[in-house]
């Protein structure tokens, strides 16, 4: 009886399941032995075992179409009469084994994604692309990158040449620095300090060529989002770290007070009136909002003399920043210029109420093997330069007598750490004010301010903690020579960059300052976290107390409500209603008392127990005081 033909995938799957197992060909050595008494045939070439074809079964070749709308198709068997020349490789592979159907795949695939090619919107450097050549070559006009942006700024360059007996101070700009670098350094100069205020490609290129600075280090100068680190190259050492300092937010409208004093009958009288009203009721809030706008956009109004809100350096007697609108605050140091999160965090910062902010910038230094130090600042070079120059102008100071470029670098790092001390003190003052408000009247707004403070403290710690590692790495490179011998080798290029024992000692003092700052900031952060817990615990306690009062009131009025409903029933023959109000209270008073005692029995028991325990403790203390008095008596 013939089996009916089944078409489709089900028939194919059943045929595969019932097909005999295909074993590998057996070698003559592994073939089973013939039975005894039988003659074994001559060895023949082993061929694969192929099952007998069922005349009622046709094996279709499985073809999977991966195109749109494709599915599993069963193609008819390949015609064996076709010549091999006209058959494709795929068809030959399909016909080789009827039990191993080939899978047809498309030679091309639909594009499911496209690689991003424009990285300017993802906080990458302009002109940067993956796989670019690392480093910036100062020997080439474009730095070796045709797409490198033009970094141009007006720089203030200070060159200090000094020895133990002489000191020469010179200032240059972008145009006059090149001719000076071509001059030969005087013989009397033991140490040279080149301090650059501002980042400009023409100045970086000149100094890079003059001192043969490594192109990777030059790239780090131009990329102002580097981590704090120290790197050692054959001809120089490179140090990069972050400076943070307090700055004042002020309202430039205060400078126009003379205009406000004009006659009220002038054409500006209505504007002056509204300005005075805003100042009277709004205080300095408008100035702070304008300062935020200047920080966010970085735009200045040249017609009016600047933005309404500006930034000034802290009152240390140092010169102001070259371009205050380009200062990056603590929340914007690692964020885009118009980041909404940074704007929100600045607006809710606790320092914002004091018209203060923390400005951050990157500082880079090169110490070359010929005892020269080159420092690059973005805009705050004068805050560091002026006190160090005053020390250099005094002949008996250590930095002047040592004539060591690394001692100048130690002074720069020390000054940067000193600028961070007022930041720590300011956060301590802010948290102290918040603590007083929280202890008197806590609310959820305090948690928001504390969270912002904690985030800012974490950012400051992220700048200070790597400096500890940096100083430790510098101290690990201390020379084995004595101080007297090391001083004579400072200008010897064959010795490389030398960290003398004196520099090692004074770097330890800077390390102590860093540790003090980090400990203070960690304590402030722990106090802030504790105050957040206190706020939620206090609010929860207030809510529990309110619920307790509502519970007591409900328990008191529960029997009264029940009796009121009972006596308010409109039944005939209810003679108790004629007995008056006193009868109601004769029933309500004992019922309420019993209900309260039953429902509050645990509370009453705990209160009586605690009262007894306190009285017992009071008696013990009284007896102890009596015994002490007896001992004191003669």
Coordinates of C-alpha atoms in Angstrom, one line a residue:
X1 CA 0.0 0.0 0.0
X2 CA 1.5 3.3 -1.1
X3 CA 1.9 6.1 1.4
X4 CA 0.2 9.4 0.4
X5 CA 2.5 12.2 -0.5
X6 CA 2.8 15.0 2.1
X7 CA 3.9 18.3 0.9
X8 CA 5.4 21.1 3.0
X9 CA 7.7 21.4 6.0
X10 CA 5.8 18.8 8.1
X11 CA 6.5 16.1 5.5
X12 CA 10.1 17.1 5.3
X13 CA 10.6 17.0 9.0
X14 CA 9.0 13.6 9.3
X15 CA 11.3 12.2 6.6
X16 CA 14.3 13.6 8.4
X17 CA 13.2 12.0 11.6
X18 CA 12.7 8.5 10.0
X19 CA 15.9 8.7 7.9
X20 CA 18.6 6.2 9.0
X21 CA 21.6 7.4 10.9
X22 CA 24.6 8.4 8.7
X23 CA 27.7 6.9 10.2
X24 CA 31.2 7.7 9.1
X25 CA 32.8 5.1 6.8
X26 CA 34.5 2.3 8.6
X27 CA 38.2 1.6 8.0
X28 CA 39.4 -2.0 7.4
X29 CA 41.0 -2.0 10.8
X30 CA 37.9 -1.0 12.6
X31 CA 35.5 -3.1 10.6
X32 CA 33.8 -6.0 12.5
X33 CA 35.3 -9.4 12.0
X34 CA 33.6 -11.9 9.7
X35 CA 32.1 -15.0 11.3
X36 CA 34.3 -18.0 11.7
X37 CA 34.2 -20.5 8.8
X38 CA 33.3 -17.9 6.3
X39 CA 35.6 -16.5 3.7
X40 CA 36.2 -12.8 3.9
X41 CA 36.0 -11.0 0.7
X42 CA 38.9 -8.9 -0.6
X43 CA 39.1 -5.5 0.9
X44 CA 37.4 -2.9 -1.1
X45 CA 37.3 0.9 -1.0
X46 CA 34.9 2.1 1.6
X47 CA 32.1 4.4 0.4
X48 CA 29.6 6.4 2.4
X49 CA 26.4 4.6 3.2
X50 CA 23.5 6.2 1.4
X51 CA 19.9 5.1 2.4
X52 CA 17.7 3.7 -0.2
X53 CA 15.5 6.3 -1.8
X54 CA 11.8 5.9 -1.1
X55 CA 10.0 6.0 -4.5
X56 CA 7.1 7.7 -2.7
X57 CA 9.1 10.5 -1.0
X58 CA 10.6 13.5 -2.7
X59 CA 13.1 15.6 -0.8
X60 CA 12.7 19.2 -1.4
X61 CA 15.6 21.7 -1.0
X62 CA 14.9 24.1 1.9
X63 CA 15.3 27.7 0.8
X64 CA 15.0 30.5 3.4
X65 CA 14.3 33.9 2.0
X66 CA 15.6 36.7 4.3
X67 CA 14.0 39.4 2.3
X68 CA 11.0 41.5 3.2
X69 CA 8.0 39.4 3.3
X70 CA 10.0 36.2 2.7
X71 CA 9.4 32.9 4.4
X72 CA 10.3 29.3 4.3
X73 CA 9.9 28.0 0.7
X74 CA 10.4 24.4 -0.5
X75 CA 12.0 24.5 -3.9
X76 CA 11.6 21.6 -6.3
X77 CA 14.5 19.1 -6.5
X78 CA 17.3 20.1 -8.8
X79 CA 17.2 18.4 -12.2
X80 CA 20.2 16.0 -12.4
X81 CA 20.2 16.3 -16.2
X82 CA 21.4 19.9 -16.1
X83 CA 25.0 20.3 -16.8
X84 CA 27.4 21.3 -14.0
X85 CA 28.5 24.3 -16.1
X86 CA 25.0 25.8 -16.0
X87 CA 24.4 25.1 -12.4
X88 CA 25.5 27.5 -9.7
X89 CA 27.7 26.6 -6.8
X90 CA 24.8 26.8 -4.4
X91 CA 22.8 24.3 -6.4
X92 CA 25.7 21.9 -6.5
X93 CA 26.1 22.2 -2.8
X94 CA 22.4 21.5 -2.4
X95 CA 22.5 18.4 -4.6
X96 CA 25.5 16.9 -2.8
X97 CA 23.5 15.8 0.1
X98 CA 19.7 15.5 0.1
X99 CA 19.7 15.5 3.9
X100 CA 21.7 18.8 4.3
X101 CA 19.6 21.4 2.6
X102 CA 21.5 24.6 2.0
X103 CA 20.4 28.0 3.3
X104 CA 20.3 30.7 0.8
X105 CA 21.5 34.1 2.1
X106 CA 21.4 37.4 0.4
X107 CA 24.8 38.8 -0.6
X108 CA 23.8 42.2 0.7
X109 CA 21.9 43.2 3.8
X110 CA 19.7 46.1 4.6
X111 CA 21.4 48.9 6.5
X112 CA 20.0 48.9 10.0
X113 CA 22.2 51.7 11.4
X114 CA 24.5 54.4 10.3
X115 CA 27.7 55.4 12.1
X116 CA 27.7 59.0 13.5
X117 CA 30.2 61.1 11.6
X118 CA 29.6 64.5 13.2
X119 CA 30.9 64.5 16.8
X120 CA 30.6 68.2 17.5
X121 CA 27.3 67.7 19.3
X122 CA 28.7 65.1 21.7
X123 CA 31.2 67.3 23.6
X124 CA 34.1 66.2 21.5
X125 CA 36.8 68.6 20.4
X126 CA 35.9 70.5 17.2
X127 CA 37.5 68.7 14.3
X128 CA 38.1 65.5 16.2
X129 CA 37.2 62.2 14.7
X130 CA 37.9 58.5 15.7
X131 CA 41.2 57.2 14.7
X132 CA 42.8 60.7 14.5
X133 CA 46.6 61.0 14.9
X134 CA 47.3 61.6 18.6
X135 CA 49.1 64.7 19.7
X136 CA 49.7 68.2 18.2
X137 CA 53.0 68.8 16.5
X138 CA 54.2 72.4 17.1
X139 CA 56.6 72.2 14.1
X140 CA 53.7 72.2 11.7
X141 CA 51.5 75.3 11.2
X142 CA 48.3 73.4 11.7
X143 CA 49.7 71.1 14.4
X144 CA 49.5 68.1 12.1
X145 CA 45.7 68.3 12.0
X146 CA 44.1 70.0 9.0
X147 CA 40.8 70.2 10.8
X148 CA 42.3 71.6 14.1
X149 CA 40.3 74.6 15.2
X150 CA 42.1 78.0 15.6
X151 CA 42.7 78.6 19.3
X152 CA 43.4 82.3 19.5
X153 CA 43.4 84.6 22.5
X154 CA 45.2 87.6 23.8
X155 CA 47.9 86.3 26.1
X156 CA 49.8 88.0 28.9
X157 CA 53.2 86.4 29.1
X158 CA 55.6 87.0 32.0
X159 CA 59.2 85.9 31.9
X160 CA 61.1 85.9 35.2
X161 CA 64.9 85.3 35.0
X162 CA 66.6 85.0 38.3
X163 CA 69.6 83.8 40.2
X164 CA 70.7 84.2 43.8
X165 CA 72.0 87.7 43.1
X166 CA 69.9 89.1 40.2
X167 CA 66.3 89.1 39.0
X168 CA 64.9 90.3 35.7
X169 CA 61.1 90.6 35.1
X170 CA 59.7 91.1 31.5
X171 CA 56.3 91.0 30.0
X172 CA 55.3 90.1 26.5
X173 CA 52.3 89.4 24.3
X174 CA 51.6 87.2 21.3
X175 CA 53.6 89.3 18.9
X176 CA 56.7 90.1 21.0
X177 CA 57.3 86.6 22.4
X178 CA 58.8 85.2 19.2
X179 CA 61.7 87.6 18.9
X180 CA 62.5 87.2 22.6
X181 CA 62.8 83.4 22.4
X182 CA 65.3 83.8 19.6
X183 CA 67.7 85.6 22.0
X184 CA 70.3 83.6 23.9
X185 CA 69.7 83.2 27.6
X186 CA 72.1 85.2 29.7
X187 CA 74.9 83.4 31.5
X188 CA 73.9 84.7 34.9
X189 CA 70.4 83.2 34.7
X190 CA 70.1 80.1 36.9
X191 CA 66.3 79.6 36.5
X192 CA 63.7 80.9 34.1
X193 CA 59.9 81.0 34.6
X194 CA 57.6 81.6 31.6
X195 CA 54.1 82.2 32.8
X196 CA 51.4 82.4 30.1
X197 CA 47.9 83.8 31.0
X198 CA 45.6 82.6 28.2
X199 CA 45.6 79.8 25.7
X200 CA 46.5 80.6 22.1
X201 CA 47.9 78.3 19.4
X202 CA 50.6 80.8 18.2
X203 CA 52.1 81.1 21.7
X204 CA 51.9 77.3 22.4
X205 CA 53.5 76.7 19.0
X206 CA 56.4 79.1 19.7
X207 CA 57.1 77.6 23.1
X208 CA 56.7 74.1 21.9
X209 CA 59.3 74.6 19.2
X210 CA 61.6 76.5 21.6
X211 CA 61.7 73.8 24.2
X212 CA 60.9 70.8 22.0
X213 CA 57.8 69.9 24.0
X214 CA 56.1 66.6 23.4
X215 CA 53.1 66.7 21.1
X216 CA 51.0 64.6 23.4
X217 CA 51.5 67.1 26.2
X218 CA 50.7 70.0 23.9
X219 CA 47.5 68.3 23.0
X220 CA 46.7 68.1 26.7
X221 CA 47.2 71.8 27.0
X222 CA 44.7 72.6 24.3
X223 CA 42.2 70.0 25.7
X224 CA 41.0 71.7 28.9
X225 CA 39.2 68.6 30.3
X226 CA 42.2 66.5 31.4
X227 CA 42.6 64.6 34.6
X228 CA 45.2 65.6 37.1
X229 CA 48.5 63.8 36.3
X230 CA 52.3 64.0 36.0
X231 CA 54.1 62.6 33.0
X232 CA 57.8 62.3 32.3
X233 CA 59.3 62.8 28.8
X234 CA 62.9 62.6 27.8
X235 CA 63.5 66.4 27.9
X236 CA 60.9 67.6 30.4
X237 CA 58.2 66.7 32.9
X238 CA 54.6 67.6 32.3
X239 CA 52.1 68.4 35.1
X240 CA 48.4 69.2 34.7
X241 CA 45.9 70.0 37.6
X242 CA 42.8 72.0 38.3
X243 CA 42.6 75.3 40.0
X244 CA 39.4 76.2 42.0
X245 CA 38.7 79.6 43.6
X246 CA 35.9 81.7 45.0
X247 CA 34.5 84.4 42.8
X248 CA 32.0 87.1 43.5
X249 CA 28.8 87.6 41.5
X250 CA 27.9 91.3 41.2
X251 CA 25.3 93.4 39.5
X252 CA 26.7 95.9 37.1
X253 CA 23.5 98.0 37.5
X254 CA 25.0 99.1 40.9
X255 CA 27.6 101.0 39.0
X256 CA 24.8 103.0 37.3
X257 CA 23.6 104.5 40.6
X258 CA 24.4 108.0 39.3
X259 CA 22.0 107.5 36.5
X260 CA 19.3 106.6 39.0
X261 CA 19.8 109.8 40.8
X262 CA 18.6 111.8 37.8
X263 CA 15.5 113.9 38.0
X264 CA 12.2 112.0 38.1
X265 CA 10.9 114.4 35.5
X266 CA 13.3 113.1 32.8
X267 CA 12.3 110.7 30.1
X268 CA 13.8 107.8 32.1
X269 CA 11.8 108.5 35.2
X270 CA 9.4 105.5 34.7
X271 CA 12.3 103.2 34.1
X272 CA 14.2 104.4 37.1
X273 CA 11.1 104.0 39.2
X274 CA 10.6 100.4 38.2
X275 CA 14.3 99.7 38.7
X276 CA 14.1 101.1 42.2
X277 CA 11.0 99.1 43.0
X278 CA 12.7 95.9 41.7
X279 CA 15.7 96.6 43.8
X280 CA 13.6 97.3 46.9
X281 CA 11.4 94.2 46.7
X282 CA 13.6 91.9 44.7
X283 CA 17.0 92.7 46.3
X284 CA 19.9 91.3 44.4
X285 CA 18.0 88.5 42.9
X286 CA 17.8 90.1 39.5
X287 CA 21.5 90.6 39.5
X288 CA 22.1 87.0 40.2
X289 CA 19.7 85.9 37.4
X290 CA 21.6 88.1 35.0
X291 CA 24.8 86.7 36.2
X292 CA 23.5 83.2 35.5
X293 CA 22.7 84.3 31.9
X294 CA 26.2 85.7 31.5
X295 CA 27.7 82.4 32.7
X296 CA 25.4 80.2 30.6
X297 CA 25.8 82.0 27.3
X298 CA 29.1 83.7 27.6
X299 CA 27.8 86.7 25.7
X300 CA 28.7 90.3 26.6
X301 CA 27.0 93.5 25.6
X302 CA 29.7 95.7 24.3
X303 CA 27.3 98.6 23.9
X304 CA 26.4 98.6 27.6
X305 CA 29.8 97.7 28.8
X306 CA 29.3 94.0 29.6
X307 CA 26.7 91.7 30.9
X308 CA 24.4 92.7 33.8
X309 CA 25.8 90.0 35.9
X310 CA 29.5 89.7 36.0
X311 CA 32.2 87.7 37.9
X312 CA 35.0 89.1 39.9
X313 CA 37.9 87.4 41.5
X314 CA 38.0 87.0 45.2
X315 CA 39.2 90.1 47.1
X316 CA 42.9 89.1 47.4
X317 CA 44.4 92.2 45.8
X318 CA 45.1 90.3 42.6
X319 CA 44.1 91.5 39.1
X320 CA 40.8 90.4 37.6
X321 CA 40.3 87.9 34.9
X322 CA 40.8 88.9 31.3
X323 CA 37.4 87.7 30.2
X324 CA 35.1 87.0 33.2
X325 CA 32.3 85.7 31.0
X326 CA 34.4 82.7 30.0
X327 CA 34.8 81.5 33.6
X328 CA 33.6 78.0 34.1
X329 CA 31.8 77.4 37.3
X330 CA 32.0 74.2 39.4
X331 CA 28.8 72.8 37.8
X332 CA 30.0 73.6 34.2
X333 CA 33.5 72.3 34.4
X334 CA 32.6 68.9 33.0
X335 CA 29.4 70.0 31.3
X336 CA 28.4 71.7 28.0
X337 CA 28.1 75.5 28.2
X338 CA 24.3 75.5 28.0
X339 CA 23.6 72.4 30.0
X340 CA 20.2 72.6 31.6
X341 CA 21.3 70.5 34.6
X342 CA 24.2 72.9 35.3
X343 CA 21.8 75.8 35.1
X344 CA 19.4 74.3 37.5
X345 CA 22.2 73.3 39.9
X346 CA 23.6 76.8 39.9
X347 CA 20.2 78.4 40.5
X348 CA 19.6 76.2 43.6
X349 CA 23.2 76.3 44.9
X350 CA 23.6 77.4 48.5
X351 CA 26.5 79.7 47.4
X352 CA 24.1 81.5 45.0
X353 CA 22.4 83.1 48.0
X354 CA 25.7 84.7 49.0
X355 CA 26.4 86.0 45.4
X356 CA 29.3 83.5 45.3
X357 CA 30.5 80.8 42.9
X358 CA 33.4 78.5 42.5
X359 CA 35.4 79.0 39.3
X360 CA 37.6 76.2 37.9
X361 CA 40.3 76.1 35.3
X362 CA 43.0 73.9 34.1
X363 CA 46.7 74.7 34.9
X364 CA 49.5 73.0 32.9
X365 CA 53.2 73.2 33.7
X366 CA 56.4 72.0 31.9
X367 CA 59.7 71.6 33.8
X368 CA 62.5 71.2 31.3
X369 CA 65.9 69.6 31.9
X370 CA 67.6 73.0 31.6
X371 CA 65.9 74.3 34.8
X372 CA 63.1 76.2 33.0
X373 CA 59.4 76.1 34.0
X374 CA 56.6 77.0 31.7
X375 CA 53.1 77.4 33.1
X376 CA 49.8 77.9 31.2
X377 CA 46.7 79.4 32.8
X378 CA 43.4 80.0 31.2
X379 CA 42.7 83.4 32.9
X380 CA 43.8 83.3 36.6
X381 CA 47.6 83.5 36.2
X382 CA 47.9 86.8 38.1
X383 CA 46.3 85.1 41.2
X384 CA 49.2 82.8 41.3
X385 CA 51.9 84.9 39.8
X386 CA 51.8 88.0 42.0
X387 CA 52.6 86.3 45.4
X388 CA 55.3 84.2 43.8
X389 CA 57.0 87.2 42.2
X390 CA 56.9 89.0 45.5
X391 CA 58.7 86.0 47.0
X392 CA 61.2 86.0 44.2
X393 CA 61.9 89.7 44.7
X394 CA 63.0 89.0 48.3
X395 CA 66.6 87.6 48.1
X396 CA 66.5 85.6 51.3
X397 CA 63.5 83.4 50.4
X398 CA 63.9 79.7 49.8
X399 CA 62.5 79.9 46.3
X400 CA 65.0 82.6 45.4
X401 CA 68.0 81.0 47.0
X402 CA 67.3 77.5 45.6
X403 CA 67.1 78.7 41.9
X404 CA 65.2 75.5 41.3
X405 CA 62.4 75.3 38.6
X406 CA 60.7 72.5 40.5
X407 CA 60.5 74.8 43.6
X408 CA 58.7 77.3 41.5
X409 CA 56.3 74.5 40.4
X410 CA 55.9 73.6 44.1
X411 CA 55.0 77.2 44.8
X412 CA 52.4 77.1 42.0
X413 CA 50.8 74.0 43.3
X414 CA 50.9 75.4 46.9
X415 CA 49.1 78.6 45.7
X416 CA 46.5 76.5 44.0
X417 CA 45.8 74.6 47.2
X418 CA 45.7 77.8 49.2
X419 CA 43.0 79.1 46.9
X420 CA 40.9 76.0 47.7
X421 CA 41.0 76.7 51.4
X422 CA 38.5 79.6 51.2
X423 CA 36.3 77.4 49.2
X424 CA 36.2 74.8 52.0
X425 CA 35.6 77.6 54.6
X426 CA 32.7 79.0 52.5
X427 CA 31.0 75.6 52.3
X428 CA 31.5 75.2 56.0
X429 CA 29.7 78.5 56.6
X430 CA 26.9 77.6 54.2
X431 CA 26.3 74.2 55.8
X432 CA 26.4 75.9 59.3
X433 CA 23.6 78.2 58.2
X434 CA 21.6 75.3 56.8
X435 CA 22.1 73.4 60.0
X436 CA 20.5 76.2 62.0
X437 CA 17.5 76.4 59.7
X438 CA 17.1 72.6 59.8
X439 CA 17.2 72.4 63.6
X440 CA 14.6 75.2 63.9
X441 CA 12.2 74.5 61.0
X442 CA 13.1 71.7 58.6
X443 CA 11.4 71.3 55.2
X444 CA 12.0 69.5 51.9
X445 CA 13.6 72.6 50.3
X446 CA 16.6 72.1 52.6
X447 CA 17.1 68.6 51.2
X448 CA 17.4 70.1 47.7
X449 CA 20.0 72.6 48.8
X450 CA 21.9 70.0 50.7
X451 CA 22.0 67.7 47.7
X452 CA 23.4 70.5 45.5
X453 CA 26.0 71.2 48.2
X454 CA 27.0 67.5 48.4
X455 CA 27.3 67.4 44.6
X456 CA 29.6 70.5 44.6
X457 CA 31.7 69.1 47.5
X458 CA 32.1 65.9 45.5
X459 CA 33.4 67.9 42.5
X460 CA 35.9 69.8 44.7
X461 CA 37.0 66.5 46.1
X462 CA 37.4 65.2 42.6
X463 CA 39.9 68.0 42.0
X464 CA 41.8 67.8 45.4
X465 CA 42.1 64.1 45.7
X466 CA 44.1 63.6 42.5
X467 CA 46.5 66.3 43.6
X468 CA 47.4 64.1 46.5
X469 CA 48.3 61.3 44.1
X470 CA 50.1 63.8 41.9
X471 CA 52.3 65.0 44.8
X472 CA 53.0 61.5 45.9
X473 CA 54.1 60.6 42.4
X474 CA 56.4 63.7 42.2
X475 CA 58.0 62.8 45.6
X476 CA 58.6 59.3 44.3
X477 CA 61.0 60.8 41.7
X478 CA 63.3 62.3 44.3
X479 CA 67.0 62.2 43.3
X480 CA 69.5 60.2 45.3
X481 CA 71.9 63.0 45.2
X482 CA 72.4 65.3 48.2
X483 CA 71.0 68.9 48.1
X484 CA 74.3 70.5 47.5
X485 CA 75.2 68.2 44.6
X486 CA 71.7 68.4 43.1
X487 CA 71.8 72.2 43.0
X488 CA 74.9 72.1 40.8
X489 CA 73.2 69.7 38.4
X490 CA 70.0 71.6 37.9
X491 CA 71.1 73.1 34.5
X492 CA 72.8 70.0 33.3
X493 CA 70.7 68.5 30.4
X494 CA 72.3 65.2 30.8
X495 CA 70.8 64.8 34.3
X496 CA 67.3 65.4 33.1
X497 CA 64.6 66.8 35.4
X498 CA 65.7 66.7 39.0
X499 CA 63.6 66.7 42.2
X500 CA 65.9 67.8 44.9
X501 CA 65.6 66.8 48.6
X502 CA 64.4 70.3 49.4
X503 CA 61.6 70.1 46.8
X504 CA 60.7 66.7 48.3
X505 CA 60.3 68.3 51.8
X506 CA 58.2 71.2 50.6
X507 CA 56.0 69.0 48.5
X508 CA 55.2 67.2 51.8
X509 CA 53.9 70.4 53.2
X510 CA 51.6 70.9 50.2
X511 CA 50.5 67.3 50.7
X512 CA 49.5 68.1 54.3
X513 CA 47.4 71.0 53.1
X514 CA 45.6 68.7 50.6
X515 CA 44.9 66.2 53.3
X516 CA 43.5 68.8 55.6
X517 CA 41.2 70.1 52.9
X518 CA 40.0 66.6 52.0
X519 CA 39.3 65.8 55.6
X520 CA 37.3 69.0 56.1
X521 CA 35.3 68.4 52.9
X522 CA 34.5 64.8 53.9
X523 CA 33.3 66.0 57.3
X524 CA 31.1 68.6 55.6
X525 CA 29.7 65.9 53.3
X526 CA 29.0 63.6 56.1
X527 CA 27.3 66.4 58.0
X528 CA 25.1 67.1 55.0
X529 CA 24.1 63.5 54.7
X530 CA 23.3 63.4 58.3
X531 CA 21.1 66.5 58.0
X532 CA 19.2 65.0 55.2
X533 CA 18.5 62.0 57.3
X534 CA 17.5 64.4 60.2
X535 CA 15.1 66.2 58.0
X536 CA 13.2 63.1 56.9
X537 CA 13.2 61.7 60.4
X538 CA 11.9 65.0 61.9
X539 CA 9.2 65.2 59.2
X540 CA 8.2 61.6 59.9
X541 CA 8.1 62.3 63.6
X542 CA 5.8 65.2 63.1
X543 CA 3.5 63.1 60.9
X544 CA 3.5 60.3 63.5
X545 CA 2.6 62.8 66.2
X546 CA -0.2 64.2 64.1
X547 CA -1.5 60.7 63.5
X548 CA -1.3 60.0 67.2
X549 CA -3.3 63.1 68.1
X550 CA -5.9 62.2 65.5
X551 CA -6.1 58.6 66.9
X552 CA -6.6 59.9 70.4
X553 CA -9.4 62.2 69.3
X554 CA -11.0 59.5 67.3
X555 CA -10.9 57.1 70.3
X556 CA -12.5 59.8 72.5
X557 CA -15.3 60.6 70.2
X558 CA -16.0 57.1 69.0
X559 CA -18.3 56.1 71.9
X560 CA -19.9 59.5 71.9
X561 CA -20.7 59.2 68.2
X562 CA -22.2 55.8 68.8
X563 CA -24.4 57.0 71.6
X564 CA -25.5 60.0 69.7
X565 CA -26.6 57.8 66.8
X566 CA -28.3 55.5 69.2
X567 CA -30.3 58.3 70.9
X568 CA -31.1 59.9 67.6
X569 CA -33.2 57.0 66.4
X570 CA -36.8 57.9 65.6
X571 CA -38.6 55.1 67.4
X572 CA -41.9 55.3 69.0
X573 CA -42.1 54.5 72.7
X574 CA -38.5 55.7 73.3
X575 CA -39.0 56.9 76.8
X576 CA -35.3 57.5 77.6
X577 CA -35.4 60.6 75.4
X578 CA -37.7 62.3 77.8
X579 CA -35.2 62.0 80.7
X580 CA -33.1 65.0 79.5
X581 CA -29.4 65.6 78.7
X582 CA -28.1 64.4 82.0
X583 CA -29.3 60.9 81.3
X584 CA -27.2 60.9 78.1
X585 CA -24.0 61.9 79.9
X586 CA -24.7 59.3 82.7
X587 CA -24.3 56.7 80.0
X588 CA -21.7 58.4 77.8
X589 CA -19.2 59.1 80.5
X590 CA -18.6 55.5 81.7
X591 CA -18.8 54.1 78.2
X592 CA -16.2 56.6 76.9
X593 CA -13.9 55.9 79.9
X594 CA -14.1 52.1 79.4
X595 CA -13.5 52.5 75.7
X596 CA -10.5 54.7 76.1
X597 CA -9.0 52.4 78.7
X598 CA -9.5 49.3 76.5
X599 CA -8.1 50.9 73.4
X600 CA -5.2 52.7 75.1
X601 CA -4.4 50.1 77.6
X602 CA -0.9 49.5 76.2
X603 CA -0.1 53.2 76.0
X604 CA -1.3 53.7 79.6
X605 CA 0.7 50.7 80.8
X606 CA 3.9 51.8 79.1
X607 CA 3.5 55.3 80.6
X608 CA 2.9 54.0 84.1
X609 CA 5.9 51.7 83.8
X610 CA 8.2 54.4 82.5
X611 CA 7.0 56.7 85.3
X612 CA 7.8 54.1 87.9
X613 CA 11.2 53.5 86.4
X614 CA 12.0 57.2 86.4
X615 CA 11.0 57.5 90.0
X616 CA 13.2 54.5 90.9
X617 CA 16.1 56.1 89.2
X618 CA 15.4 59.3 90.9
X619 CA 15.5 57.6 94.3
X620 CA 18.8 55.9 93.5
X621 CA 20.4 59.2 92.5
X622 CA 19.0 60.8 95.7
X623 CA 20.5 58.0 97.8
X624 CA 23.8 58.3 96.1
X625 CA 23.9 62.1 96.7
X626 CA 23.1 61.5 100.4
X627 CA 26.0 59.0 100.7
X628 CA 28.4 61.5 99.2
X629 CA 27.3 64.2 101.6
X630 CA 27.8 61.9 104.5
X631 CA 31.3 61.1 103.3
X632 CA 32.2 64.8 103.1
X633 CA 31.1 65.4 106.7
X634 CA 33.9 65.1 109.3

